[in-house]
PDB file of N, CA and C in Angstrom:
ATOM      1  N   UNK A   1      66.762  63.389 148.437  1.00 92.00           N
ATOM      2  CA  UNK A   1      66.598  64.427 147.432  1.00 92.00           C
ATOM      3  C   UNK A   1      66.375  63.821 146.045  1.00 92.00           C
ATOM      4  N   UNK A   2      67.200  62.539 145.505  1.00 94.00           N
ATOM      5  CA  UNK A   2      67.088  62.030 144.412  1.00 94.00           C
ATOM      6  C   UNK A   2      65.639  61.732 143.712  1.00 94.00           C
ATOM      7  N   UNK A   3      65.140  60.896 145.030  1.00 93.00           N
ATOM      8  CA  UNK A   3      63.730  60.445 145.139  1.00 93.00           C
ATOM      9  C   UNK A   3      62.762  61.626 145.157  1.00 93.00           C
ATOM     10  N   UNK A   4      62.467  62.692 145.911  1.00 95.00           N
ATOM     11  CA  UNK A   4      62.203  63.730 145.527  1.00 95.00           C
ATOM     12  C   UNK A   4      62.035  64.061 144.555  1.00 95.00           C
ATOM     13  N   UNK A   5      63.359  64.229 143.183  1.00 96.00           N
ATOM     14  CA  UNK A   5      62.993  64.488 142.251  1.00 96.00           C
ATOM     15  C   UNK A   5      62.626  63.857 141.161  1.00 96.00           C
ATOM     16  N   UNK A   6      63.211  62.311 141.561  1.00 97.00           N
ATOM     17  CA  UNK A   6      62.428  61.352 140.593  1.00 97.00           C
ATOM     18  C   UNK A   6      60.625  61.274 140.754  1.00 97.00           C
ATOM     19  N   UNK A   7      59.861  61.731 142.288  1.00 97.00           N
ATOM     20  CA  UNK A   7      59.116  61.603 142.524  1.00 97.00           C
ATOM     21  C   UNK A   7      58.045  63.025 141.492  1.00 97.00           C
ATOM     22  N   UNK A   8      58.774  64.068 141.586  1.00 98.00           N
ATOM     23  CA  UNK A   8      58.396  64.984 140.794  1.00 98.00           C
ATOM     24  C   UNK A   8      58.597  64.966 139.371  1.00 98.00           C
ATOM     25  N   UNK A   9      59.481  64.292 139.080  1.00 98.00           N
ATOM     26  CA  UNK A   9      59.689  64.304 137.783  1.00 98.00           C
ATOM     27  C   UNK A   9      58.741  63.361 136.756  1.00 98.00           C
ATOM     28  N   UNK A  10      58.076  62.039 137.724  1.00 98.00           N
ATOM     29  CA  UNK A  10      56.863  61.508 136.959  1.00 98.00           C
ATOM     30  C   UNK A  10      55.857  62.182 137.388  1.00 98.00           C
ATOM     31  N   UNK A  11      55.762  63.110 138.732  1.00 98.00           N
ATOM     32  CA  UNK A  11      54.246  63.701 138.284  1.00 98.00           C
ATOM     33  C   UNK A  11      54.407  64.619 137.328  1.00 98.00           C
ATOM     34  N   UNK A  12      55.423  65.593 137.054  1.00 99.00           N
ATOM     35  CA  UNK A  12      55.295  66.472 135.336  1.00 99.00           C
ATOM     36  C   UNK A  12      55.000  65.791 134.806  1.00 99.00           C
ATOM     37  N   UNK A  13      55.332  64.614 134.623  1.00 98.00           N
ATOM     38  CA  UNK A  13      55.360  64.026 132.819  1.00 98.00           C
ATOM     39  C   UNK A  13      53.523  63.513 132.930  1.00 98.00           C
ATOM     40  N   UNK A  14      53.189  62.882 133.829  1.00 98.00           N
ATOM     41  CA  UNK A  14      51.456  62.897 134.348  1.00 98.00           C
ATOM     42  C   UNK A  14      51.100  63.805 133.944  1.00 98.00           C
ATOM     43  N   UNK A  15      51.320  65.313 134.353  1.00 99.00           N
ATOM     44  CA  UNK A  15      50.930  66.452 133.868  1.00 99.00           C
ATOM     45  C   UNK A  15      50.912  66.988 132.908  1.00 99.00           C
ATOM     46  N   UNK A  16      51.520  66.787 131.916  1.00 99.00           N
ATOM     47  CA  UNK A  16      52.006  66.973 130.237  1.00 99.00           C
ATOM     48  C   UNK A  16      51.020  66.124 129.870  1.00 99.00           C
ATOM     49  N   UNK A  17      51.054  64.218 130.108  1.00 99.00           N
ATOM     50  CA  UNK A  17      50.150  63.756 129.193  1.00 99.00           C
ATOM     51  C   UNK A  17      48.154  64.448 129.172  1.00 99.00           C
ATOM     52  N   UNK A  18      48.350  64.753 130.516  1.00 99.00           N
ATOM     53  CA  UNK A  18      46.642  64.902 130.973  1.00 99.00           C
ATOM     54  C   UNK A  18      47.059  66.489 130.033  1.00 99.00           C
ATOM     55  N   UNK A  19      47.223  67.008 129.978  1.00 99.00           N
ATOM     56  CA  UNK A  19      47.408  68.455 129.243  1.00 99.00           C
ATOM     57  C   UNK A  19      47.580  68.162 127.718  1.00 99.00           C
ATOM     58  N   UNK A  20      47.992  67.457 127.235  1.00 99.00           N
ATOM     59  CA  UNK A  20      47.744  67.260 125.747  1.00 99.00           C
ATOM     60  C   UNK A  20      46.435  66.458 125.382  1.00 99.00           C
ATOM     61  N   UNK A  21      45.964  65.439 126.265  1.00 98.00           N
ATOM     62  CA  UNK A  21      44.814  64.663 126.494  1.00 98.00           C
ATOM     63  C   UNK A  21      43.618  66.258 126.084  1.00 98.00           C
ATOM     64  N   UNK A  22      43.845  66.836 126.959  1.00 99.00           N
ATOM     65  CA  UNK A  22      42.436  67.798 127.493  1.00 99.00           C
ATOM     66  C   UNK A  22      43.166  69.061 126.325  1.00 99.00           C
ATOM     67  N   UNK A  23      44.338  68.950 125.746  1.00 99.00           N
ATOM     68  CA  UNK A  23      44.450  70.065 124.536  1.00 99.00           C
ATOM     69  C   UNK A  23      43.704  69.710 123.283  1.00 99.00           C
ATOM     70  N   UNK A  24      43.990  68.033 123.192  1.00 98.00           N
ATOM     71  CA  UNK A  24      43.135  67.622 122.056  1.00 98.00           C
ATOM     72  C   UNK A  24      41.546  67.595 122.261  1.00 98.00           C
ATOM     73  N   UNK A  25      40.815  67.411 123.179  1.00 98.00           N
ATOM     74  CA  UNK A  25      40.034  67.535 123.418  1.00 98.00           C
ATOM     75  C   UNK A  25      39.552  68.776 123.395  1.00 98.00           C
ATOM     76  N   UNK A  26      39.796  69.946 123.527  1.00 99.00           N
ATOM     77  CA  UNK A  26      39.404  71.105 123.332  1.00 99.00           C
ATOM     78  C   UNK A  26      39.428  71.636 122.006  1.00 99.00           C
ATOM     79  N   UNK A  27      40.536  71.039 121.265  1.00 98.00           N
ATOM     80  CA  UNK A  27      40.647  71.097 119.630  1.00 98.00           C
ATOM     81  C   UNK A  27      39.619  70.487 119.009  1.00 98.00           C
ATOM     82  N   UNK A  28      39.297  69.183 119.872  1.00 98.00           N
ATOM     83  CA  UNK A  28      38.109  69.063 118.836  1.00 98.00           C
ATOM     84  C   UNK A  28      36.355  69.369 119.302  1.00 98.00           C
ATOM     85  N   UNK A  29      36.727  69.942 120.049  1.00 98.00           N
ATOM     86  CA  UNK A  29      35.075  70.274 120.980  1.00 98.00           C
ATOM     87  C   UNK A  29      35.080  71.717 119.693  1.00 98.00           C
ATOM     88  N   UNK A  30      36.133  72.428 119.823  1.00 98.00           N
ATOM     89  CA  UNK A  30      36.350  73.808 118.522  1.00 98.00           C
ATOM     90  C   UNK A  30      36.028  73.792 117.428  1.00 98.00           C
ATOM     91  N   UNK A  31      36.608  72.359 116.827  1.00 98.00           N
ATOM     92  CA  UNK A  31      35.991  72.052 115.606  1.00 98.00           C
ATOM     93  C   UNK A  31      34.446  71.963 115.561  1.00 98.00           C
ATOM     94  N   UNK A  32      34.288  71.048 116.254  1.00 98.00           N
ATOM     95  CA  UNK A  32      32.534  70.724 116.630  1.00 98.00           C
ATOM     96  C   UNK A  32      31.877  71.910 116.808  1.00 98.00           C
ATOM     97  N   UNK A  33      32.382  72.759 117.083  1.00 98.00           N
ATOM     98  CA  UNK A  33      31.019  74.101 117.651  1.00 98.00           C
ATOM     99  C   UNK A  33      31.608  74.840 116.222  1.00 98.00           C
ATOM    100  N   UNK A  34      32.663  74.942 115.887  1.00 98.00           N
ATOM    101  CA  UNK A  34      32.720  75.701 114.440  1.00 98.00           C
ATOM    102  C   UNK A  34      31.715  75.055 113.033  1.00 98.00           C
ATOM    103  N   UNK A  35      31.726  73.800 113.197  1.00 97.00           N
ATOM    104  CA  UNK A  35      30.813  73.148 112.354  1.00 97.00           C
ATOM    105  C   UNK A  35      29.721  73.047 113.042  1.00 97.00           C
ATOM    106  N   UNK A  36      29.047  73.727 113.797  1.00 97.00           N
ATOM    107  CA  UNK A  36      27.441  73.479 114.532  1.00 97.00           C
ATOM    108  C   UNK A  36      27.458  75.283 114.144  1.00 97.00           C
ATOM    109  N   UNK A  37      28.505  75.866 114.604  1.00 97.00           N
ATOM    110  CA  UNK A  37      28.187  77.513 114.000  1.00 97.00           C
ATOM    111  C   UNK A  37      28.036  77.675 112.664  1.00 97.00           C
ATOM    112  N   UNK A  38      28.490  77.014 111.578  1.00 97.00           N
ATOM    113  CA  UNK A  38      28.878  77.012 110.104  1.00 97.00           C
ATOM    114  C   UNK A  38      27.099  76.007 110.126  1.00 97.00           C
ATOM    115  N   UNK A  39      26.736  75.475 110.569  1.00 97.00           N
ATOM    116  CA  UNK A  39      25.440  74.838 109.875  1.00 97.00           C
ATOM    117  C   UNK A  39      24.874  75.584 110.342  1.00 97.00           C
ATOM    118  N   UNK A  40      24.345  76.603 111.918  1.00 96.00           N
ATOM    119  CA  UNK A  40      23.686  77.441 111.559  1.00 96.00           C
ATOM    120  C   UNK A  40      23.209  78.565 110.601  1.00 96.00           C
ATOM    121  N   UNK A  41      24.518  78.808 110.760  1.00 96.00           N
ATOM    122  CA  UNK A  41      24.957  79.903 109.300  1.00 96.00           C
ATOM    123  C   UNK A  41      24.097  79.636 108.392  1.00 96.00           C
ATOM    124  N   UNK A  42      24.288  78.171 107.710  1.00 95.00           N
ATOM    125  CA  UNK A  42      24.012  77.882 106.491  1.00 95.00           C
ATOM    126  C   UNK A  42      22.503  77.803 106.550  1.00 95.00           C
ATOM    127  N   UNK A  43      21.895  77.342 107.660  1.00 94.00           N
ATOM    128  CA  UNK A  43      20.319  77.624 108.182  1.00 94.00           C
ATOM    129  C   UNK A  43      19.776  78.502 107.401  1.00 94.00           C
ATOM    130  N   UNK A  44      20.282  79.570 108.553  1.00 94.00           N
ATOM    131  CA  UNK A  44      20.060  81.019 108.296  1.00 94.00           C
ATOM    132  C   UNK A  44      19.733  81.485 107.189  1.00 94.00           C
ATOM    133  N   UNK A  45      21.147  81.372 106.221  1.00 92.00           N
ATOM    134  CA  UNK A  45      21.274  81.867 105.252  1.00 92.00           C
ATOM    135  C   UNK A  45      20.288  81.534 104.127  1.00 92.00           C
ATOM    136  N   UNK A  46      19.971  80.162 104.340  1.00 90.00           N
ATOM    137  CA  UNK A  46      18.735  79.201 103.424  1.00 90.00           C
ATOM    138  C   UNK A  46      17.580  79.989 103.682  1.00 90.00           C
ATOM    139  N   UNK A  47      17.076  80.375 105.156  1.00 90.00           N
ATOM    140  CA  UNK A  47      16.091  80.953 105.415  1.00 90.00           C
ATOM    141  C   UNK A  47      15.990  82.221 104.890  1.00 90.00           C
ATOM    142  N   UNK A  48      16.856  82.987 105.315  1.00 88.00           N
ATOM    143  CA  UNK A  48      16.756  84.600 104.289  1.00 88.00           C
ATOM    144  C   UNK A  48      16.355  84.459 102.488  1.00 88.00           C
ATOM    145  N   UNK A  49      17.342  82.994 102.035  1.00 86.00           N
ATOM    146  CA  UNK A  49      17.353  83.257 101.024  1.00 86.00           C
ATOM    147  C   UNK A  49      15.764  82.883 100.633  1.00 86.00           C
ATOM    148  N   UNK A  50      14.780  82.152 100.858  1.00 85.00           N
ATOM    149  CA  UNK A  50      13.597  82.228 100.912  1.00 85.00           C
ATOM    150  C   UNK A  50      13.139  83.441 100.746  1.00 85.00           C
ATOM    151  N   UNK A  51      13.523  84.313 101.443  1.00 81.00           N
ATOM    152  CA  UNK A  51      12.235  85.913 101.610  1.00 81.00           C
ATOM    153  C   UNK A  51      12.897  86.666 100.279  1.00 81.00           C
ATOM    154  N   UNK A  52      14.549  86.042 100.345  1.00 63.00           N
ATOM    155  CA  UNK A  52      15.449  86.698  99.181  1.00 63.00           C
ATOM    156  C   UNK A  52      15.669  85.786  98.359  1.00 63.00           C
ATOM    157  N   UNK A  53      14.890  85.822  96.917  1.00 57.00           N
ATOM    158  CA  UNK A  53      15.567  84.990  96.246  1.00 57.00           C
ATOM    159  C   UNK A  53      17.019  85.490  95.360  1.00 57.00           C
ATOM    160  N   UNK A  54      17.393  86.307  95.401  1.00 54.00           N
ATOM    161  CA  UNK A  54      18.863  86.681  94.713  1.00 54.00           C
ATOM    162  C   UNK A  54      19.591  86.634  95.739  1.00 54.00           C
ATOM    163  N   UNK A  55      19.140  86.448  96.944  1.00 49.00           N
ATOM    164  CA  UNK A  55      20.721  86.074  97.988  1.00 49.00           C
ATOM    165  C   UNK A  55      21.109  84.297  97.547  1.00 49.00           C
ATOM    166  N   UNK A  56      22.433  84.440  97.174  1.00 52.00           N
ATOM    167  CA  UNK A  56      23.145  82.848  97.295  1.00 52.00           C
ATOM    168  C   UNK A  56      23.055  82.915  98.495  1.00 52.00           C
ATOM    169  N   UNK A  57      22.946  81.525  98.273  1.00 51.00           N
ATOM    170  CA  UNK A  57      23.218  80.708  99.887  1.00 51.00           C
ATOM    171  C   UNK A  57      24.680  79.879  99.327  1.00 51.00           C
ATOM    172  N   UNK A  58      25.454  79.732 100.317  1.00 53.00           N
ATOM    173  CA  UNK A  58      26.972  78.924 100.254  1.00 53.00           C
ATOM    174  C   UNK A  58      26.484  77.574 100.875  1.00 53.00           C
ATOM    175  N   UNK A  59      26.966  76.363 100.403  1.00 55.00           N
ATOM    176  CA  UNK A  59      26.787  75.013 101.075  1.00 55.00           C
ATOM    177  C   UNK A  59      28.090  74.406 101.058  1.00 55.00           C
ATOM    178  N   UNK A  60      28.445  74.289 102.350  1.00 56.00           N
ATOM    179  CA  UNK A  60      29.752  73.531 102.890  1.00 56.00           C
ATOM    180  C   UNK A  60      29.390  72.181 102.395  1.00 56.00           C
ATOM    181  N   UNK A  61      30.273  71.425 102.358  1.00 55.00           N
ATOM    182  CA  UNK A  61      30.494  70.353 101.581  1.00 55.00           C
ATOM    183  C   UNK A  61      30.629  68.875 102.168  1.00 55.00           C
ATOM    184  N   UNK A  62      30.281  69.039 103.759  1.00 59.00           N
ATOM    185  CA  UNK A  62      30.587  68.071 104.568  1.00 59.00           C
ATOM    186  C   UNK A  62      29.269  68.972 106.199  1.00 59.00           C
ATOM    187  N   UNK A  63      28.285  67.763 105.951  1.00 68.00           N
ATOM    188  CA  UNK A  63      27.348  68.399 107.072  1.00 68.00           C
ATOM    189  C   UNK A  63      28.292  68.315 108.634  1.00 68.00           C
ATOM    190  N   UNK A  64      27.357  68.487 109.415  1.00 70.00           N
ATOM    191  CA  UNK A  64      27.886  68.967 110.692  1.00 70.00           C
ATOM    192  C   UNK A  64      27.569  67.738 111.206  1.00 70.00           C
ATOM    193  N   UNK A  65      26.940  66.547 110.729  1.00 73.00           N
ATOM    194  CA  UNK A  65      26.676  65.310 111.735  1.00 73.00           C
ATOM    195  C   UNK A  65      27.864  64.619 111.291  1.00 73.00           C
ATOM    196  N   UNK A  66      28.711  64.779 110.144  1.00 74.00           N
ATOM    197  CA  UNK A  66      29.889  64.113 109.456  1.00 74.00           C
ATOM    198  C   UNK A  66      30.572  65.002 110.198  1.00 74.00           C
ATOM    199  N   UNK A  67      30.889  65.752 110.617  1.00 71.00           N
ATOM    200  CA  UNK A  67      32.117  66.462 111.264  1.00 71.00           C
ATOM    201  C   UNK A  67      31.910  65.899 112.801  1.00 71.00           C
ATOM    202  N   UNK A  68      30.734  65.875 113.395  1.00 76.00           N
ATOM    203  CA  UNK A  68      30.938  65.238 114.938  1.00 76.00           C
ATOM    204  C   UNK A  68      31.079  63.917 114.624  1.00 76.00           C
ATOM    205  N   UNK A  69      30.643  63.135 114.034  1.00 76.00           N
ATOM    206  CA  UNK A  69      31.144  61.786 113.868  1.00 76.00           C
ATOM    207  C   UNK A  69      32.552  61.693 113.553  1.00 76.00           C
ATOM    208  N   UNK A  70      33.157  61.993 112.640  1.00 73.00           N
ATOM    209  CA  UNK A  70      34.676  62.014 112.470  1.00 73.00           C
ATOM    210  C   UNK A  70      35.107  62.498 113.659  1.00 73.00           C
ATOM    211  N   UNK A  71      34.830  63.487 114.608  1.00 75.00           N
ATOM    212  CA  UNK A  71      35.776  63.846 116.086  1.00 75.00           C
ATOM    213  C   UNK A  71      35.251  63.374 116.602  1.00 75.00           C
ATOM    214  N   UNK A  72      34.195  62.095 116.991  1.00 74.00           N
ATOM    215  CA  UNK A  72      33.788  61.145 117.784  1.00 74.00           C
ATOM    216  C   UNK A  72      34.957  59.801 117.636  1.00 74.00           C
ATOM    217  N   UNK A  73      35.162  59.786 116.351  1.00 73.00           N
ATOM    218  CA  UNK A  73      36.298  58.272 116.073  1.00 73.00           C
ATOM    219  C   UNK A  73      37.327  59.211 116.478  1.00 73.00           C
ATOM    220  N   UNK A  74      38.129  59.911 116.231  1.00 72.00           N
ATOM    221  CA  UNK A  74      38.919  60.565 116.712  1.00 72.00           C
ATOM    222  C   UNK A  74      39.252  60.486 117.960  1.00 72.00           C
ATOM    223  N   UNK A  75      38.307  60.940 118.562  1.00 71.00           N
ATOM    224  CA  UNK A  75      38.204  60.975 120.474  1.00 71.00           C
ATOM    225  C   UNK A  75      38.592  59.181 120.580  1.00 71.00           C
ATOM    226  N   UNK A  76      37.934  58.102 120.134  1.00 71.00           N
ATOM    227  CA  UNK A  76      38.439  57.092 120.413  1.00 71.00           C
ATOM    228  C   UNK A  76      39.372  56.668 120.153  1.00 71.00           C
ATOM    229  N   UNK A  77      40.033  56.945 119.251  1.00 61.00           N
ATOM    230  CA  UNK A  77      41.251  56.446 118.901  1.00 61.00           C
ATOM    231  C   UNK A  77      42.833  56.978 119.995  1.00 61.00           C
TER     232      UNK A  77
END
């Protein structure tokens, strides 16, 4: 029985690390598509403002190839 539960008790903890592994990973796949949605946006918005010139356009302050690169070092680390 001991063994049993020592035997179960390292596969949870297996299971916890692969679950925070694949939590961070989903945190930053989120980020990444929020900054690929936010540069469309900003596309967009450039494009309208063309046909419109009194629409502002907003410009985020950090492109979207600097945001997947930073959660690319991230992922490696």
């Amino acid at each position: 029985m001991e063994k049993e539960n020592s035997e179960l008790y390292l596969r949870n903890c297996q299971i916890i690390r692969e679950n925070e592994r694949l939590r961070k990973k989903a945190q930053r796949l989120n980020q990444e598509n929020q900054a690929l949605l936010s540069e469309l946006k900003r596309k967009l918005a450039a494009k309208n403002a063309k046909r419109k010139p009194e629409f502002e356009v907003d410009m985020g302050s950090s492109s979207v190839s600097d945001q997947i690169e930073a959660n690319k070092r991230q992922a490696l680390e």
